[in-house]
Amino acid sequence: MSVPVRVRNLEKNFGRYPALRGVSLNVEAGELVALLGPSGSGKTTLLRAIAGLEQPDAGQVLFGDIDANSLSLRERRIGFVFQQYALFKHMKVFDNIAFGLRARPRASRPSEAAIKAKVLELLHLVQLDGLEARYPAQLSGGQRQRVALARALAIEPRVLLLDEPFGALDARVRKDLRKWLRELHQRTGHTTLFVTHDQDEAFELANRIAILDHGRIEQVGTAAEILDRPATPFIDSFIEGIARRNADQQSREWTKPHVVVSR
Amino acid sequence: MAMSDRFLPLAHAPERATSETAFTKVVLIGIAVLFLVAILFLPLVTVFVEALRKGWGTLFENFGDPDTLSAIRLTLLVAAIAVPFNAVVGLAASWCIAKFEFKGRNLLLTLIDLPFSISPVISGLVYVLLFGAQGWLGPWLSAHDIQIIFAVPGIVLATVLVTFPFVARELIPLMQSQGTSEEEAALMLGASGWHTFFKVTLPNVKWALLYGVLLCNARAMGEFGAVSVVSGHIRGLTNTMPLHIEILYNEYNFVGAFAVASLLTGLALITLLAKTLLEWRFAGELAAKAHRH
Amino acid sequence: MRLLTRRSIALGAAALFLSFEAAQALADRTLLNVSYDPTREFYKDFNAAFAADWKAKTGETITIEQSHGGSGKQARAVIDGLQADVVTLALAGDIDQIANKTDKVPKDWATKLPNNAAPYTSTIVFLVRKGNPRGIKDWNDLVRDGVQVITPNPKTSGGARWNYLAAWAYASKQLGGDDGKVKEWVADLYRNVPVLDTGARGSTTTFAQRGIGDVLISWENEAFLVQKEFGADNFEIIVPSLSIKAEPPVAVVAANAKAKGNLDVAEAYLRYLYSPEGQKLAARNFFRPVDASSADPADLARFPKIELVSIDKDFGGWSKAQKEFFADGAIFDQIYRPTN
C-alpha cells in the first residue's frame, strides 16, 4: 500500500518571494517524517506541493516510480489532513468520512453497505464509535482532528500528509494525540509526512526529521543524528531548546528506532 | 449574511447599569418602533386599504384588465429570466473572486458593485446609448431587424444589470470568510470539480444564495427607473407592473393603480414569507452552523 | 436539487410566455401610436372607432398600441428607436426634433395633413377648487401675493410651454408690449409656483389628488377630465380673458411604418382623425375639433369662447419661441429661481 516519496529539486515562488529553493527529500515507504522549521521556512509549501495543491515552478515529485505530475489530484490518492481540519460543516461525521468513497467514479464506487462498514471501521480505529451522527460543530477539537484523519484514511491513501496536525489543540490534548498518532502509524504503516513548528512534537513522533529554513532543507536525519551533529549554526540554535530539555530529563525515548511496519 | 444577526450574542448591559441607561434603552427602542411603524408599516397598510377602497369586486375586476394581465405576465417573465441568470452568474463570479487570486480581481469586484453605485436611470440610458437607433450598435441592429430597447430584451437586460450585485454581494464575503480549505479537502479526497462544487461549495453558501436570490427577485419585480428608460411604455406590451402602476395612477385610476400595487406588494411579502419559512424549516441546521467555534 | 427543478419550471414558463407573445405578434398587424400625456382617454375611444372602421372597409383586424408620456420624452424615445408608426405629440417642435435628428419623419411633415397636421386644438384654462375660494378670474389674479399656482416645468413639458406663452401674451397685451415689465410680471407669476412637475399629468395629480395649490394652469381637455374624474362640484374651470391656441400635431413615422409594412394603415389612421367620426370623438374628449360640423352640439357647447393668440402669428413660430424663452440661459432661466 505505502510507497516511497521522492522530492527532487523542488522550486516554488510566490510572486518574487521564493518559498522553496531546490528542495530534495527521500521518504521511505512506511516512514514517518517531520517537516520542521520556523514559520515562513517553506515547510507547508513543501507539503502542499507534494499533495498537488501547489504547482511547483520546477522539480519533480515521485510516488514510487510514478511522476506525480502525470497524476490528477484524484489519481494521486493522498490523504491530507488540514491544519484547521477542513471538515465539511454541513455534513455529519459519517458523511464526512464517506465523502471520498462516494466521490469515486461510479465504476469503482463501493456499495453503500460497503461504505458503511468502512466508515464504522474507521470510526472505531480513531476511537470515535457512536459519534457518526454528529455534526463537526458538536465535536471537540481533538475529536474533529481524528475525524479528519479517518476521512483521509478512507480513500486508502498512498501517502498521508498532515499540516500542523495538532496546531489548534491545547497542550494536554496534543500530548495524548501525539502518542495515539504514533501508535496508529505503527498499526497502519502509511508513508507519512507531517508539518510542525514544534520541536518536541517532531523529535518525539518522527522516524526522521527534515529541518527547513528559508525554503531550503538544512538537515535531514534521525533525532539522534541531528542532536549529536547539527549540520549548521542555524540547526544548532534551532534545536537548542530540545537539547537542553533533553539533557535535563535524561530521556532518550525518542531516539529509539521504530520498527517500520509495511503492509 | 443578514440572517446571522439573530445569532449574535446579545449585548450584555454593563454591570453598573443604572436607571438612566435603562431609560435610554426604552427611548431608543420606542423611537425605533415608531420609526418602523411610520416608515414601513403604515405605507404597507395604505397600499391594501387603497386597493380595497371600492371593495373586493373592483379589485379583481382590475386584475382582469388585459393591460394589467400583460404587465403581470411581463414582470414574471423578466424575473424568471433575470433571477436565475443572476443567480448562476453571480455564483460563478463570487466563486472566482472569493476562491482565486488573479489579475483584474479587484476590477471585477468593483464592476460587480457598479450597478449599486450608479443610478438605475443611468443603467437604462447606457442601453439606450448602446442599442438605441442613434447608439453604437443601433445601425447594425436595425439592419438586422433586431429590436432590443423599447422591447422585452431591453427590459430584461436593464433588470439583469440593476439586480446583478444582489447575489454576488451576499456570497462574496461569506465565501471569502470560508476560505478554500473545504474545497481543497474535497479535491484531495478525489472529488471532481463539479462534485466539489455541488456537494461542498454550494451547500456552504446556500442560505446566502437563497437570500441573495430573494432580494434579487424582489428588486427584479420592483425595478422602475432603468426599466422605465428602456421600456417605451407601450401598453399591453412593454409595461411591467411598476410602470403600469404609474400609468394607472396618472390616469386617475387610483383603485386600479393600488390594485396592481397590492399584488406587487403581495408578491414581495410572499417572497419574505418563503424566506422565513425556509429559515424556520432548517433552523436546526442553521443553528449548528452558527455555533461552530 | 429541488431549487433547480423549480428554476427549470420557471424557465419553461418563460419560454411559454415568449412563444405566446410571438404568436400574438404574428396574428395581425399592429400599429404603435406614440403620444403625449393628456390624450390617453381620447385615443382609447378613437382607436376602437378606427379599428372598427378599418375592419369594415378592409376586413383586417388591426391592433393599435399606445405609448404615453411627456411629449419631449416621447420624441426622444422615437429618435432612440421606439418603433412608432405614428406620433401624436403636444408640439410641432417635438416632431421637428424627430425630423431633424433622424430620417424617419420627412422634414415637410406638417404639410402632409390639413391645418398644419393638427387635427384638433386645445387651449389653456385655469382649474380652481370648489367655490373658487381665492376669487380667481383672470391671469392678473395669479400674481397676487399668497396665491399658489401649479404648472409644470416648461423645460420638460410641452403643455407648460403653452401655459407660459399664454401668460406672456396676456401680460404683453396688458402692459402695452413693454418686454421688461412683461418679464417682471411673468417672474412674479412663477414666484407663486411651489412645485414644478415635469409633465402636465404630474401637475394635475399634484393639484387634484394631493391637494396642493390654489389654481392649476392646465390644458382645457385636462381640466374637463379632472371634473369628470373627481366630480364636477369639486373643481371649477375658470376661463381667462385671453389664452393661446394650442395645436397638437400628428405625423406618420414613415421609415418605421414602411419597415413594418404599416404605411397604408398609418396614413389611414391619421386621416381618420379628420373624419367626422374622429372629430366627433375629439370633441367628446374635450379637444376642440378643427371641423366642428360633425361634432355633437352638446360637446361643443362645453367649449367657452376665448380670445386666442397663436404661436405662429404672435410668437413667430415654435423655433423662435423655443430659442427666445426656453433654451438654456433664455428668458425662462433668467426669471425662474426655485423658491425654498
Tab-separated table of N, CA and C in Angstrom, chain B residues 46-103:
chain	number	residue	atom	x	y	z
B	46	THR	N	-51.509	51.223	3.790
B	46	THR	CA	-52.156	52.142	2.856
B	46	THR	C	-52.398	51.486	1.512
B	47	VAL	N	-51.373	50.752	1.037
B	47	VAL	CA	-51.490	50.116	-0.269
B	47	VAL	C	-52.739	49.242	-0.324
B	48	PHE	N	-52.917	48.426	0.718
B	48	PHE	CA	-54.038	47.494	0.690
B	48	PHE	C	-55.365	48.210	0.938
B	49	VAL	N	-55.334	49.224	1.813
B	49	VAL	CA	-56.566	49.980	2.067
B	49	VAL	C	-57.039	50.655	0.787
B	50	GLU	N	-56.107	51.311	0.069
B	50	GLU	CA	-56.465	51.998	-1.168
B	50	GLU	C	-56.994	51.002	-2.208
B	51	ALA	N	-56.315	49.846	-2.268
B	51	ALA	CA	-56.705	48.852	-3.264
B	51	ALA	C	-58.127	48.366	-3.015
B	52	LEU	N	-58.506	48.316	-1.733
B	52	LEU	CA	-59.831	47.768	-1.385
B	52	LEU	C	-60.878	48.848	-1.187
B	53	ARG	N	-60.519	50.080	-1.554
B	53	ARG	CA	-61.421	51.192	-1.313
B	53	ARG	C	-62.796	50.940	-1.927
B	54	LYS	N	-62.818	50.365	-3.094
B	54	LYS	CA	-64.107	50.101	-3.734
B	54	LYS	C	-64.488	48.627	-3.676
B	55	GLY	N	-63.909	47.911	-2.722
B	55	GLY	CA	-64.333	46.532	-2.483
B	55	GLY	C	-63.555	45.507	-3.280
B	56	TRP	N	-63.755	44.247	-2.888
B	56	TRP	CA	-63.021	43.132	-3.498
B	56	TRP	C	-63.373	42.981	-4.974
B	57	GLY	N	-64.654	43.199	-5.281
B	57	GLY	CA	-65.116	43.014	-6.656
B	57	GLY	C	-64.320	43.864	-7.620
B	58	THR	N	-64.213	45.153	-7.315
B	58	THR	CA	-63.464	46.068	-8.175
B	58	THR	C	-62.005	45.656	-8.259
B	59	LEU	N	-61.486	45.179	-7.130
B	59	LEU	CA	-60.088	44.766	-7.093
B	59	LEU	C	-59.846	43.672	-8.126
B	60	PHE	N	-60.710	42.648	-8.105
B	60	PHE	CA	-60.494	41.526	-9.025
B	60	PHE	C	-60.804	41.920	-10.461
B	61	GLU	N	-61.768	42.824	-10.623
B	61	GLU	CA	-62.058	43.340	-11.954
B	61	GLU	C	-60.787	43.946	-12.562
B	62	ASN	N	-60.056	44.674	-11.733
B	62	ASN	CA	-58.839	45.312	-12.223
B	62	ASN	C	-57.812	44.306	-12.685
B	63	PHE	N	-57.766	43.156	-12.013
B	63	PHE	CA	-56.792	42.141	-12.419
B	63	PHE	C	-57.185	41.514	-13.753
B	64	GLY	N	-58.447	41.632	-14.118
B	64	GLY	CA	-58.902	41.048	-15.374
B	64	GLY	C	-58.570	41.908	-16.585
B	65	ASP	N	-58.167	43.146	-16.350
B	65	ASP	CA	-57.855	44.052	-17.448
B	65	ASP	C	-56.688	43.508	-18.277
B	66	PRO	N	-56.837	43.435	-19.601
B	66	PRO	CA	-55.777	42.819	-20.431
B	66	PRO	C	-54.421	43.499	-20.265
B	67	ASP	N	-54.404	44.833	-20.152
B	67	ASP	CA	-53.129	45.525	-19.981
B	67	ASP	C	-52.487	45.164	-18.650
B	68	THR	N	-53.318	45.033	-17.622
B	68	THR	CA	-52.797	44.652	-16.311
B	68	THR	C	-52.246	43.231	-16.362
B	69	LEU	N	-53.013	42.339	-16.988
B	69	LEU	CA	-52.548	40.950	-17.105
B	69	LEU	C	-51.221	40.895	-17.841
B	70	SER	N	-51.125	41.685	-18.907
B	70	SER	CA	-49.892	41.686	-19.679
B	70	SER	C	-48.732	42.214	-18.849
B	71	ALA	N	-49.004	43.232	-18.008
B	71	ALA	CA	-47.940	43.779	-17.150
B	71	ALA	C	-47.488	42.731	-16.143
B	72	ILE	N	-48.449	41.995	-15.584
B	72	ILE	CA	-48.106	40.949	-14.613
B	72	ILE	C	-47.271	39.868	-15.302
B	73	ARG	N	-47.716	39.477	-16.496
B	73	ARG	CA	-47.008	38.433	-17.220
B	73	ARG	C	-45.582	38.875	-17.550
B	74	LEU	N	-45.460	40.125	-18.008
B	74	LEU	CA	-44.131	40.620	-18.376
B	74	LEU	C	-43.213	40.655	-17.160
B	75	THR	N	-43.740	41.122	-16.030
B	75	THR	CA	-42.925	41.199	-14.820
B	75	THR	C	-42.440	39.817	-14.402
B	76	LEU	N	-43.345	38.845	-14.446
B	76	LEU	CA	-42.952	37.490	-14.057
B	76	LEU	C	-41.930	36.930	-15.048
B	77	LEU	N	-42.136	37.224	-16.306
B	77	LEU	CA	-41.199	36.748	-17.332
B	77	LEU	C	-39.805	37.326	-17.101
B	78	VAL	N	-39.772	38.645	-16.877
B	78	VAL	CA	-38.483	39.309	-16.680
B	78	VAL	C	-37.772	38.739	-15.452
B	79	ALA	N	-38.534	38.555	-14.369
B	79	ALA	CA	-37.931	37.991	-13.152
B	79	ALA	C	-37.481	36.554	-13.405
B	80	ALA	N	-38.273	35.808	-14.188
B	80	ALA	CA	-37.936	34.403	-14.436
B	80	ALA	C	-36.665	34.268	-15.256
B	81	ILE	N	-36.325	35.276	-16.022
B	81	ILE	CA	-35.072	35.227	-16.774
B	81	ILE	C	-33.940	35.848	-15.956
B	82	ALA	N	-34.197	37.032	-15.406
B	82	ALA	CA	-33.120	37.783	-14.754
B	82	ALA	C	-32.630	37.087	-13.486
B	83	VAL	N	-33.537	36.536	-12.689
B	83	VAL	CA	-33.125	35.987	-11.400
B	83	VAL	C	-32.267	34.727	-11.554
B	84	PRO	N	-32.692	33.718	-12.325
B	84	PRO	CA	-31.809	32.556	-12.497
B	84	PRO	C	-30.483	32.948	-13.139
B	85	PHE	N	-30.548	33.844	-14.109
B	85	PHE	CA	-29.312	34.286	-14.757
B	85	PHE	C	-28.358	34.883	-13.731
B	86	ASN	N	-28.869	35.814	-12.929
B	86	ASN	CA	-28.014	36.464	-11.946
B	86	ASN	C	-27.573	35.509	-10.854
B	87	ALA	N	-28.408	34.516	-10.542
B	87	ALA	CA	-28.015	33.537	-9.529
B	87	ALA	C	-26.810	32.746	-10.037
B	88	VAL	N	-26.879	32.290	-11.275
B	88	VAL	CA	-25.798	31.466	-11.828
B	88	VAL	C	-24.538	32.299	-12.037
B	89	VAL	N	-24.701	33.447	-12.705
B	89	VAL	CA	-23.528	34.273	-12.985
B	89	VAL	C	-22.955	34.859	-11.688
B	90	GLY	N	-23.839	35.257	-10.797
B	90	GLY	CA	-23.399	35.810	-9.517
B	90	GLY	C	-22.622	34.778	-8.715
B	91	LEU	N	-23.110	33.545	-8.746
B	91	LEU	CA	-22.434	32.456	-8.041
B	91	LEU	C	-21.050	32.221	-8.653
B	92	ALA	N	-21.020	32.190	-9.976
B	92	ALA	CA	-19.741	31.949	-10.654
B	92	ALA	C	-18.759	33.083	-10.355
B	93	ALA	N	-19.245	34.314	-10.441
B	93	ALA	CA	-18.366	35.462	-10.197
B	93	ALA	C	-17.863	35.466	-8.760
B	94	SER	N	-18.762	35.187	-7.822
B	94	SER	CA	-18.360	35.170	-6.418
B	94	SER	C	-17.309	34.098	-6.184
B	95	TRP	N	-17.537	32.969	-6.821
B	95	TRP	CA	-16.627	31.845	-6.653
B	95	TRP	C	-15.233	32.220	-7.146
B	96	CYS	N	-15.182	32.822	-8.341
B	96	CYS	CA	-13.897	33.269	-8.881
B	96	CYS	C	-13.218	34.240	-7.924
B	97	ILE	N	-13.994	35.220	-7.470
B	97	ILE	CA	-13.410	36.286	-6.667
B	97	ILE	C	-12.982	35.782	-5.297
B	98	ALA	N	-13.807	34.930	-4.699
B	98	ALA	CA	-13.534	34.521	-3.328
B	98	ALA	C	-12.470	33.431	-3.260
B	99	LYS	N	-12.396	32.583	-4.276
B	99	LYS	CA	-11.557	31.400	-4.146
B	99	LYS	C	-10.240	31.495	-4.914
B	100	PHE	N	-10.117	32.480	-5.778
B	100	PHE	CA	-8.899	32.544	-6.584
B	100	PHE	C	-8.284	33.926	-6.519
B	101	GLU	N	-6.955	33.935	-6.703
B	101	GLU	CA	-6.236	35.184	-6.863
B	101	GLU	C	-5.912	35.311	-8.340
B	102	PHE	N	-6.317	36.384	-8.976
B	102	PHE	CA	-5.948	36.544	-10.385
B	102	PHE	C	-5.890	38.029	-10.712
B	103	LYS	N	-5.253	38.330	-11.830
B	103	LYS	CA	-5.143	39.727	-12.258
B	103	LYS	C	-6.529	40.239	-12.612
